[in-house]
Tab-separated table of C-alpha atoms and ligand atoms in Angstrom:
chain	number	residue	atom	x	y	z
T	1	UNK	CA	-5.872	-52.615	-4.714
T	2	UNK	CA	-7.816	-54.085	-2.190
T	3	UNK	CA	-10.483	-56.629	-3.452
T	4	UNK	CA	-13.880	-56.652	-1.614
T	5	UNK	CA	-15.123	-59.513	-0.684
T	6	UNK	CA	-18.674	-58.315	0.567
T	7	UNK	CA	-18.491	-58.551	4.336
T	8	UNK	CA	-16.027	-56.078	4.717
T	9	UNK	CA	-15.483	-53.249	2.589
T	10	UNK	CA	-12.584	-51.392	4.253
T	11	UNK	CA	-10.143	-50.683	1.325
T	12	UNK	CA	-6.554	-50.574	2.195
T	13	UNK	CA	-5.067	-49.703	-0.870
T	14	UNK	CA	-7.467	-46.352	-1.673
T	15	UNK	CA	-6.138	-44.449	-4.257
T	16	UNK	CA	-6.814	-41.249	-3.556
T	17	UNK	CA	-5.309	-42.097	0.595
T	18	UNK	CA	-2.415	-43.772	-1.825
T	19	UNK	CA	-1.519	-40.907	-3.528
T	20	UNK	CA	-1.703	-38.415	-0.431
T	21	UNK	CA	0.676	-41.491	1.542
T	22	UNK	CA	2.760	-41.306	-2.202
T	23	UNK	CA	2.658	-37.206	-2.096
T	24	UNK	CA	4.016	-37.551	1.668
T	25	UNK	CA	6.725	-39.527	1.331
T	26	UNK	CA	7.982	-37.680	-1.490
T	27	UNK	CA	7.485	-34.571	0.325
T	28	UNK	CA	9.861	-36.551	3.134
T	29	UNK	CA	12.276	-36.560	0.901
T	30	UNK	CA	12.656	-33.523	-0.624
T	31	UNK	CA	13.218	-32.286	3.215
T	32	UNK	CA	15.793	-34.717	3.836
T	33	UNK	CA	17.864	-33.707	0.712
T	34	UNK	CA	16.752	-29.661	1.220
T	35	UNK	CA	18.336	-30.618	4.858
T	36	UNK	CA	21.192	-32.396	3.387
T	37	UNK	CA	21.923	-29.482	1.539
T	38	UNK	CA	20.907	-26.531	4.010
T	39	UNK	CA	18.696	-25.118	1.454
T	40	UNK	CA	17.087	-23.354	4.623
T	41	UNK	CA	16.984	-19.982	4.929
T	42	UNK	CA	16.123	-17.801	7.968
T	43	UNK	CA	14.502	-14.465	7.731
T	44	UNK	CA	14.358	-12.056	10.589
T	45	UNK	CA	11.174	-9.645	11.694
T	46	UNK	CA	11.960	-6.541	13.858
T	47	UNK	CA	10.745	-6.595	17.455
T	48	UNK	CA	10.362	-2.702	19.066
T	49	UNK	CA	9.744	-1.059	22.067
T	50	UNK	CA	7.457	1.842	22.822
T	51	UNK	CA	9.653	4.295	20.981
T	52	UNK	CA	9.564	1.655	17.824
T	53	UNK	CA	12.921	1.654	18.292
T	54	UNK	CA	14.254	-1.873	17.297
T	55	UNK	CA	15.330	-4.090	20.374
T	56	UNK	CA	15.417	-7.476	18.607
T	57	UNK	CA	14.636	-9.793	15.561
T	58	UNK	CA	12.513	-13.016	15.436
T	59	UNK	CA	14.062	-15.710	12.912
T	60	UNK	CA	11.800	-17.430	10.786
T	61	UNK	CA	12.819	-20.486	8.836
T	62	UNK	CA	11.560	-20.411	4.618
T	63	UNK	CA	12.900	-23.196	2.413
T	64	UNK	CA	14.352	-22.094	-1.015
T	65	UNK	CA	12.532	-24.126	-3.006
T	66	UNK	CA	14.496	-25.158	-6.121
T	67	UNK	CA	12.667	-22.517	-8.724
T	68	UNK	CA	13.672	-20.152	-5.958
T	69	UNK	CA	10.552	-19.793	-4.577
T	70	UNK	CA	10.404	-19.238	-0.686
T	71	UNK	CA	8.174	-21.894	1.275
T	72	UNK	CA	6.536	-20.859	4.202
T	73	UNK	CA	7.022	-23.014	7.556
T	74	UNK	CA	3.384	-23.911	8.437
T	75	UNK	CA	3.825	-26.271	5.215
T	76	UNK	CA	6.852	-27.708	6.468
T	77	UNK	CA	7.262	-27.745	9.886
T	78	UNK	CA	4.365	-29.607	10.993
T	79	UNK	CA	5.696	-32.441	8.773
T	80	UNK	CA	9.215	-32.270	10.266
T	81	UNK	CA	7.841	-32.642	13.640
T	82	UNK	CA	6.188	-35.662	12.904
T	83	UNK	CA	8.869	-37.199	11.148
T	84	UNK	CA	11.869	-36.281	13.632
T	85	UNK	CA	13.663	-34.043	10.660
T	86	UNK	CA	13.164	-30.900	13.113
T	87	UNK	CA	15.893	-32.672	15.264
T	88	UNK	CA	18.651	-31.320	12.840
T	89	UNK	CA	16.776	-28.681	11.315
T	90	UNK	CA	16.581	-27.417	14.640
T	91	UNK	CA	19.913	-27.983	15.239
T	92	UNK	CA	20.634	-26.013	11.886
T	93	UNK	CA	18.477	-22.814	12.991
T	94	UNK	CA	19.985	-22.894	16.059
T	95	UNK	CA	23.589	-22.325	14.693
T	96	UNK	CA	22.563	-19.929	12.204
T	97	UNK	CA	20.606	-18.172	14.035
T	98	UNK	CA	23.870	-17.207	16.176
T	99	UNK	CA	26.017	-17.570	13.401
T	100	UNK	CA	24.226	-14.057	12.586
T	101	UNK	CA	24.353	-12.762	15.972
T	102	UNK	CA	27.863	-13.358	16.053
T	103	UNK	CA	27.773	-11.381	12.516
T	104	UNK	CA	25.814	-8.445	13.744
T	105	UNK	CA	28.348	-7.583	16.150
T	106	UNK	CA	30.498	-5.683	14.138
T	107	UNK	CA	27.367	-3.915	13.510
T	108	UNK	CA	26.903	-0.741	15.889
T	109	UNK	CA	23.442	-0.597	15.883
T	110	UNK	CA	22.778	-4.598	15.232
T	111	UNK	CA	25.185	-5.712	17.926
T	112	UNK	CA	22.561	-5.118	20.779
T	113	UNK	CA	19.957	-6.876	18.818
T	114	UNK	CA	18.479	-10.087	20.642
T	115	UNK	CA	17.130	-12.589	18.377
T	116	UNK	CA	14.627	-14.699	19.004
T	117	UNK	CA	14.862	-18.370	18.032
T	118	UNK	CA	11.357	-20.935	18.035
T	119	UNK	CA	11.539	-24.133	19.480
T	120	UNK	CA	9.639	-27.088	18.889
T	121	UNK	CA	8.030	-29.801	21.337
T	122	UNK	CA	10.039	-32.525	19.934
T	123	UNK	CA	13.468	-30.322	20.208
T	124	UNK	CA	12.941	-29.398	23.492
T	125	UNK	CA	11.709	-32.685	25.098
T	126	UNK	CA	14.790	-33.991	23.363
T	127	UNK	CA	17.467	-35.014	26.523
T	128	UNK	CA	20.389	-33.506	24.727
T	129	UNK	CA	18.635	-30.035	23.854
T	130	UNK	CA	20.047	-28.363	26.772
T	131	UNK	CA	23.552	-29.613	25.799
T	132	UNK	CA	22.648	-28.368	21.898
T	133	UNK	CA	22.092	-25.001	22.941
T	134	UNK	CA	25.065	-24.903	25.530
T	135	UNK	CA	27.902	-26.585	22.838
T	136	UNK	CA	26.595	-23.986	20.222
T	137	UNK	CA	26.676	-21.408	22.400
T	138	UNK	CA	29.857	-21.933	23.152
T	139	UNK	CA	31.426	-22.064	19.514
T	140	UNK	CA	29.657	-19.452	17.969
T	141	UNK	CA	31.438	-17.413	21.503
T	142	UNK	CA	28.318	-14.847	21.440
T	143	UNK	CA	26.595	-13.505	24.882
T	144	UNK	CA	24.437	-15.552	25.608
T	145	UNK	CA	21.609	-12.186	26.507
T	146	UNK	CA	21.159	-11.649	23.031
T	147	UNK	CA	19.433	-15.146	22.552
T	148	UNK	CA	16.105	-15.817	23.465
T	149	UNK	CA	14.277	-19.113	22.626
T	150	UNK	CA	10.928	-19.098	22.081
T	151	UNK	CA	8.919	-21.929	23.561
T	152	UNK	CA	5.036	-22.720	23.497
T	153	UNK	CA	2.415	-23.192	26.424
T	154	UNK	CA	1.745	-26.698	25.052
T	155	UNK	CA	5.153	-27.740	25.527
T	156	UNK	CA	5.519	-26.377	28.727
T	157	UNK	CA	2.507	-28.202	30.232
T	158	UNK	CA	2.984	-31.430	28.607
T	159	UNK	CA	5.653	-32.875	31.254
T	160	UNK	CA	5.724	-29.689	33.299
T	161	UNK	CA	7.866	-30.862	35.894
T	162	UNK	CA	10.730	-31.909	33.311
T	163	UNK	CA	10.104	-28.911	31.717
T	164	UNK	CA	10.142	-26.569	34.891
T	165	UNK	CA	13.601	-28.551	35.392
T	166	UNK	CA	15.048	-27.853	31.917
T	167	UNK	CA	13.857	-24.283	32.200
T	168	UNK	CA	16.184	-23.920	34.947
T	169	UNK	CA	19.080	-25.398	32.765
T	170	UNK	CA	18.578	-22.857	29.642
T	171	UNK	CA	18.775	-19.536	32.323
T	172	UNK	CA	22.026	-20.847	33.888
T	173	UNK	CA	23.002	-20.634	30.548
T	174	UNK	CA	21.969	-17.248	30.316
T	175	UNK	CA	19.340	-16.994	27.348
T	176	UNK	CA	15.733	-15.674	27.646
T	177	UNK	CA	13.292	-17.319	27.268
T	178	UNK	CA	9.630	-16.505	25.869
T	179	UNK	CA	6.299	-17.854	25.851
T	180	UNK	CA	5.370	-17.713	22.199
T	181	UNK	CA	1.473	-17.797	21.882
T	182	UNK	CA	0.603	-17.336	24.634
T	183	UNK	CA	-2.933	-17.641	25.924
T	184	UNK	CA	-3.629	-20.861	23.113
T	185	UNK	CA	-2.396	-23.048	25.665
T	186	UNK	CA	-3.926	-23.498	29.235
T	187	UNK	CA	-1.106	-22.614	31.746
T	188	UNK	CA	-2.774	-22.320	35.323
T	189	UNK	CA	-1.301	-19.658	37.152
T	190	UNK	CA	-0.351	-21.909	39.607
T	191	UNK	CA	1.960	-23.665	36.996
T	192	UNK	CA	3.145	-19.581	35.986
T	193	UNK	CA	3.773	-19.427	39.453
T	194	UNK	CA	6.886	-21.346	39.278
T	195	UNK	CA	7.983	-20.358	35.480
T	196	UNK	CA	11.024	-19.085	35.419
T	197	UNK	CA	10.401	-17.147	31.777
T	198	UNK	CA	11.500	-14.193	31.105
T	199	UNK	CA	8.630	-13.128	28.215
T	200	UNK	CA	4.971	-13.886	27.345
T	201	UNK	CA	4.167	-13.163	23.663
T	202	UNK	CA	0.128	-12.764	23.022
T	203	UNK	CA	-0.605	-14.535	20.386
T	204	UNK	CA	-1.690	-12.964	17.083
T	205	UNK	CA	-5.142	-13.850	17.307
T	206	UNK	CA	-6.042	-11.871	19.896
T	207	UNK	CA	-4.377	-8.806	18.500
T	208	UNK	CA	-6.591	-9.053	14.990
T	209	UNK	CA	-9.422	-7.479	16.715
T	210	UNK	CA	-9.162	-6.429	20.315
T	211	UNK	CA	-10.109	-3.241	18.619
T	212	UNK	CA	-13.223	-4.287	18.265
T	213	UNK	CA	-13.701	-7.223	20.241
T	214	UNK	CA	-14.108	-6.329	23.661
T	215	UNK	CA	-13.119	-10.326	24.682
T	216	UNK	CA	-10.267	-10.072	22.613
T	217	UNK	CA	-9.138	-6.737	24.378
T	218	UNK	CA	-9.754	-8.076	27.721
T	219	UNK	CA	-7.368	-11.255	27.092
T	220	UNK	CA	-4.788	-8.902	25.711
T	221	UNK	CA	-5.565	-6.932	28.980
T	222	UNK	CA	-5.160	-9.844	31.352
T	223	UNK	CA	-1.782	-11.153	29.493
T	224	UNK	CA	-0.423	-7.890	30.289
T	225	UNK	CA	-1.156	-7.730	34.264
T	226	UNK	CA	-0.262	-11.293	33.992
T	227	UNK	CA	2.933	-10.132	33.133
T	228	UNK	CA	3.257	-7.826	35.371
T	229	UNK	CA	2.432	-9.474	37.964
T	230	UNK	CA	5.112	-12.505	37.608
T	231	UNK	CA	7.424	-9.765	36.463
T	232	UNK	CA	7.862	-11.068	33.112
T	233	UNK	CA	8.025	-8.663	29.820
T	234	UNK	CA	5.285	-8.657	27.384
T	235	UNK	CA	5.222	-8.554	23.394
T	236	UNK	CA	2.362	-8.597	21.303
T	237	UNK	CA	2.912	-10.163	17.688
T	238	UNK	CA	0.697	-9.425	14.731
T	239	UNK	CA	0.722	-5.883	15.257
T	240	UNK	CA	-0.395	-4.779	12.206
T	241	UNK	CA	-1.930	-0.887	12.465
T	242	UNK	CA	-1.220	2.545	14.066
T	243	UNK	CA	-3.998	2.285	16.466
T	244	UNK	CA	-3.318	-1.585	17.799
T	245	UNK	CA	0.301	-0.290	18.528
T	246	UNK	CA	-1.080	3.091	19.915
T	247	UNK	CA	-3.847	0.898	21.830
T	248	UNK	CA	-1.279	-1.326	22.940
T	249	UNK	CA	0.947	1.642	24.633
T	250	UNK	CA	-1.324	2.332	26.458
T	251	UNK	CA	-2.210	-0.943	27.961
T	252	UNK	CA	1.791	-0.890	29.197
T	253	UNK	CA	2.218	-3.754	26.687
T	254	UNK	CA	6.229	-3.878	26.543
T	255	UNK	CA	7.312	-5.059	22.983
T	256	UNK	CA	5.797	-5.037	19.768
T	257	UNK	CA	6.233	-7.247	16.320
T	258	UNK	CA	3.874	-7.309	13.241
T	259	UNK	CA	3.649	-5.767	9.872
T	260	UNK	CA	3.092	-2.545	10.794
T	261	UNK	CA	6.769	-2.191	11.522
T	262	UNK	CA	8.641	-4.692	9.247
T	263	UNK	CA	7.575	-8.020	7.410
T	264	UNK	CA	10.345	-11.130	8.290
T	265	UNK	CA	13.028	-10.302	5.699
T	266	UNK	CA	16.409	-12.064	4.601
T	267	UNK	CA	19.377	-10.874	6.942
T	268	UNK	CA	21.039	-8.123	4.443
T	269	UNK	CA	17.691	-6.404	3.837
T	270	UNK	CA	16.739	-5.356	7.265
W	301	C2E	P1	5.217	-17.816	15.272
W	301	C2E	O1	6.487	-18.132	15.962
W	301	C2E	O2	4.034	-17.517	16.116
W	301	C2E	O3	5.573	-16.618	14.294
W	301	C2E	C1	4.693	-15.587	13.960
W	301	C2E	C2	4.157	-15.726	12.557
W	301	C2E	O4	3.330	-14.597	12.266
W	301	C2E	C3	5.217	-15.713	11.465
W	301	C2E	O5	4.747	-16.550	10.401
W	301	C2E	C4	5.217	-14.260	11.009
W	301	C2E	O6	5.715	-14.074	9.702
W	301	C2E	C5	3.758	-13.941	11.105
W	301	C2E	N1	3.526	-12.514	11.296
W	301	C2E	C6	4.369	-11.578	11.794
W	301	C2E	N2	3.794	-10.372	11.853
W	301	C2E	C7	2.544	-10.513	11.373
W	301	C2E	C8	1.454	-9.602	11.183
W	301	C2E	O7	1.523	-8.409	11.467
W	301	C2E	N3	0.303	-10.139	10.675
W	301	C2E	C9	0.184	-11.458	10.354
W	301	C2E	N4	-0.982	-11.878	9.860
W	301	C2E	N5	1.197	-12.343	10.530
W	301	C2E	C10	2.361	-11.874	11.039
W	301	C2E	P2	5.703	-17.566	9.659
W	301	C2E	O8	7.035	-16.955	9.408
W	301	C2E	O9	4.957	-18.126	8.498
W	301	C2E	O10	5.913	-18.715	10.744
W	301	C2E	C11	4.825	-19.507	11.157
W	301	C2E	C12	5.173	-20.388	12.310
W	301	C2E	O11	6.152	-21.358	11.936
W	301	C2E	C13	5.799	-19.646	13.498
W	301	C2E	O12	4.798	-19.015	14.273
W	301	C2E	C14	6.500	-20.773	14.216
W	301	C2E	O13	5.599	-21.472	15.027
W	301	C2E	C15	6.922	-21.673	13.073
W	301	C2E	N6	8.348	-21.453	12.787
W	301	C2E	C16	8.933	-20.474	12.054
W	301	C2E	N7	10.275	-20.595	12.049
W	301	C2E	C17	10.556	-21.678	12.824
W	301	C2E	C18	11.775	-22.326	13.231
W	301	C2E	O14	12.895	-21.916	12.918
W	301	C2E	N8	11.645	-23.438	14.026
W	301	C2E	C19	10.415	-23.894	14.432
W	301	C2E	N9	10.381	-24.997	15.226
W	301	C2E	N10	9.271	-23.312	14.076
W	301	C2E	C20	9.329	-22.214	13.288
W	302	MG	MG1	7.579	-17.385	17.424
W	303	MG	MG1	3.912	-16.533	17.900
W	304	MG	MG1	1.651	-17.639	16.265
């Protein structure tokens, strides 16, 4: 421990900082060996159209914790990010994630499926990610159409002119792409302008209570002419009632995900 010597009190070696820096690390590791040992596993949430017929999945990463216990990504991913793991776990959900599209094609009503794959800052500002998603592309052998990657408005502003640039790269390739939360970030429509994206997801927040919040419904109102207007689909996510999906019919809001119509679920129970 620090010792104090009266001038300055600043105490370097504070346990209870300790034991959070101690927890950390361990916490590190554990996601290096679960890495190591792929003990990843990626569940899938339905994505519908007006009909709630199924168009599409979402994959969401859970680790299998050793007691079998399924951990959710907001207490994981953050952590990867920071610490540079997401470079392979991305790397692992991307493969996967077409590994089962490549599955679901002997699957008559699966086959058509798109699935939806989220992408980190760090991944995508990587120089290689480009490259990543072309070489996996190509050994998994699947069309391309069926994969969309799901990017956020804060990574597309951050270096938008790199970003505009690699945008371009990923549709020669042929995928979608979509912007996932979207109206968190602050996109100018100037920069939407010249966004080559093929999707704007609303952001759960907004959906809660646009029922009831008029603010809320005029945001979810906006994204959707938005949309329309740079001729890019819309989906809402969070869509957990009757009356937001009825609501949202009628705004001409495209796609819908949420509860309402299926919780993320492993790959054999959907
Ligand atoms: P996201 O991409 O915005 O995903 C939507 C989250 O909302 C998911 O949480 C989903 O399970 C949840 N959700 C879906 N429908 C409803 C609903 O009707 N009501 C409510 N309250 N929630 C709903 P999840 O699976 O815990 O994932 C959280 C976040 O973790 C994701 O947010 C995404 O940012 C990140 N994430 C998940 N999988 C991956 C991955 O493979 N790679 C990366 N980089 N991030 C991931
Ligand atoms: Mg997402
Ligand atoms: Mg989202
Ligand atoms: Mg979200």
């Amino acid at each position: 421990t620090a010792k104090s010597d009266g001038r300055n009190t600043i105490r370097f070696f504070d346990p209870h900082i300790q034991k959070i820096m101690e927890e950390k690390s361990s916490m590190l590791q554990q996601l290096r060996d679960a890495i190591d040992s792929e003990q990843f596993v990626l569940f899938y949430q339905p994505q519908v159209d007006a009909n709630a017929n199924v168009t599409g999945v979402e994959a969401l990463i859970r680790l299998k914790a050793t007691n079998g216990e399924l951990i959710s990504p907001m207490q994981f991913i953050p952590l990867c990010e920071e610490s540079g793991l997401i470079i392979p776990l991305g790397d692992w959900v991307l493969k996967e994630a077409m590994a089962q599209v490549k599955y679901w094609q002997n699957d008559v009503e699966k086959s058509t499926w798109r699935v939806s794959i989220n992408v980190s800052t760090k991944q995508f500002e990587r120089e290689d990610f480009v490259e990543t998603v072309q070489k996996t592309l190509a050994s998994t052998q699947i069309n391309p159409s069926l994969i969309c990657l799901e990017l956020t408005e804060s990574l597309l502003i951050r270096d938008s002119a790199k970003a505009l640039a690699k945008i371009r790269e990923l549709k020669m390739l042929g995928v979608s792409l979509s912007v996932d939360d979207f109206g968190t970030g602050y996109s100018s429509l100037q920069y939407l302008k010249h966004l080559n994206v093929d999707e704007l997801k609303i952001d759960q927040s907004f959906v809660r209570d646009f029922i009831l919040n008029r603010s809320d419904a005029l945001i979810v109102e906006t994204i959707i002419s938005i949309g329309k207007s740079f001729n890019m689909e819309v989906i809402a996510e969070g869509v957990e009632t009757k009356e937001q999906f009825e609501l949202l019919k009628e705004m001409e809001c495209h796609y819908f995900q949420g509860y309402f119509f299926g919780k993320p679920a492993a790959f054999d129970a959907i």
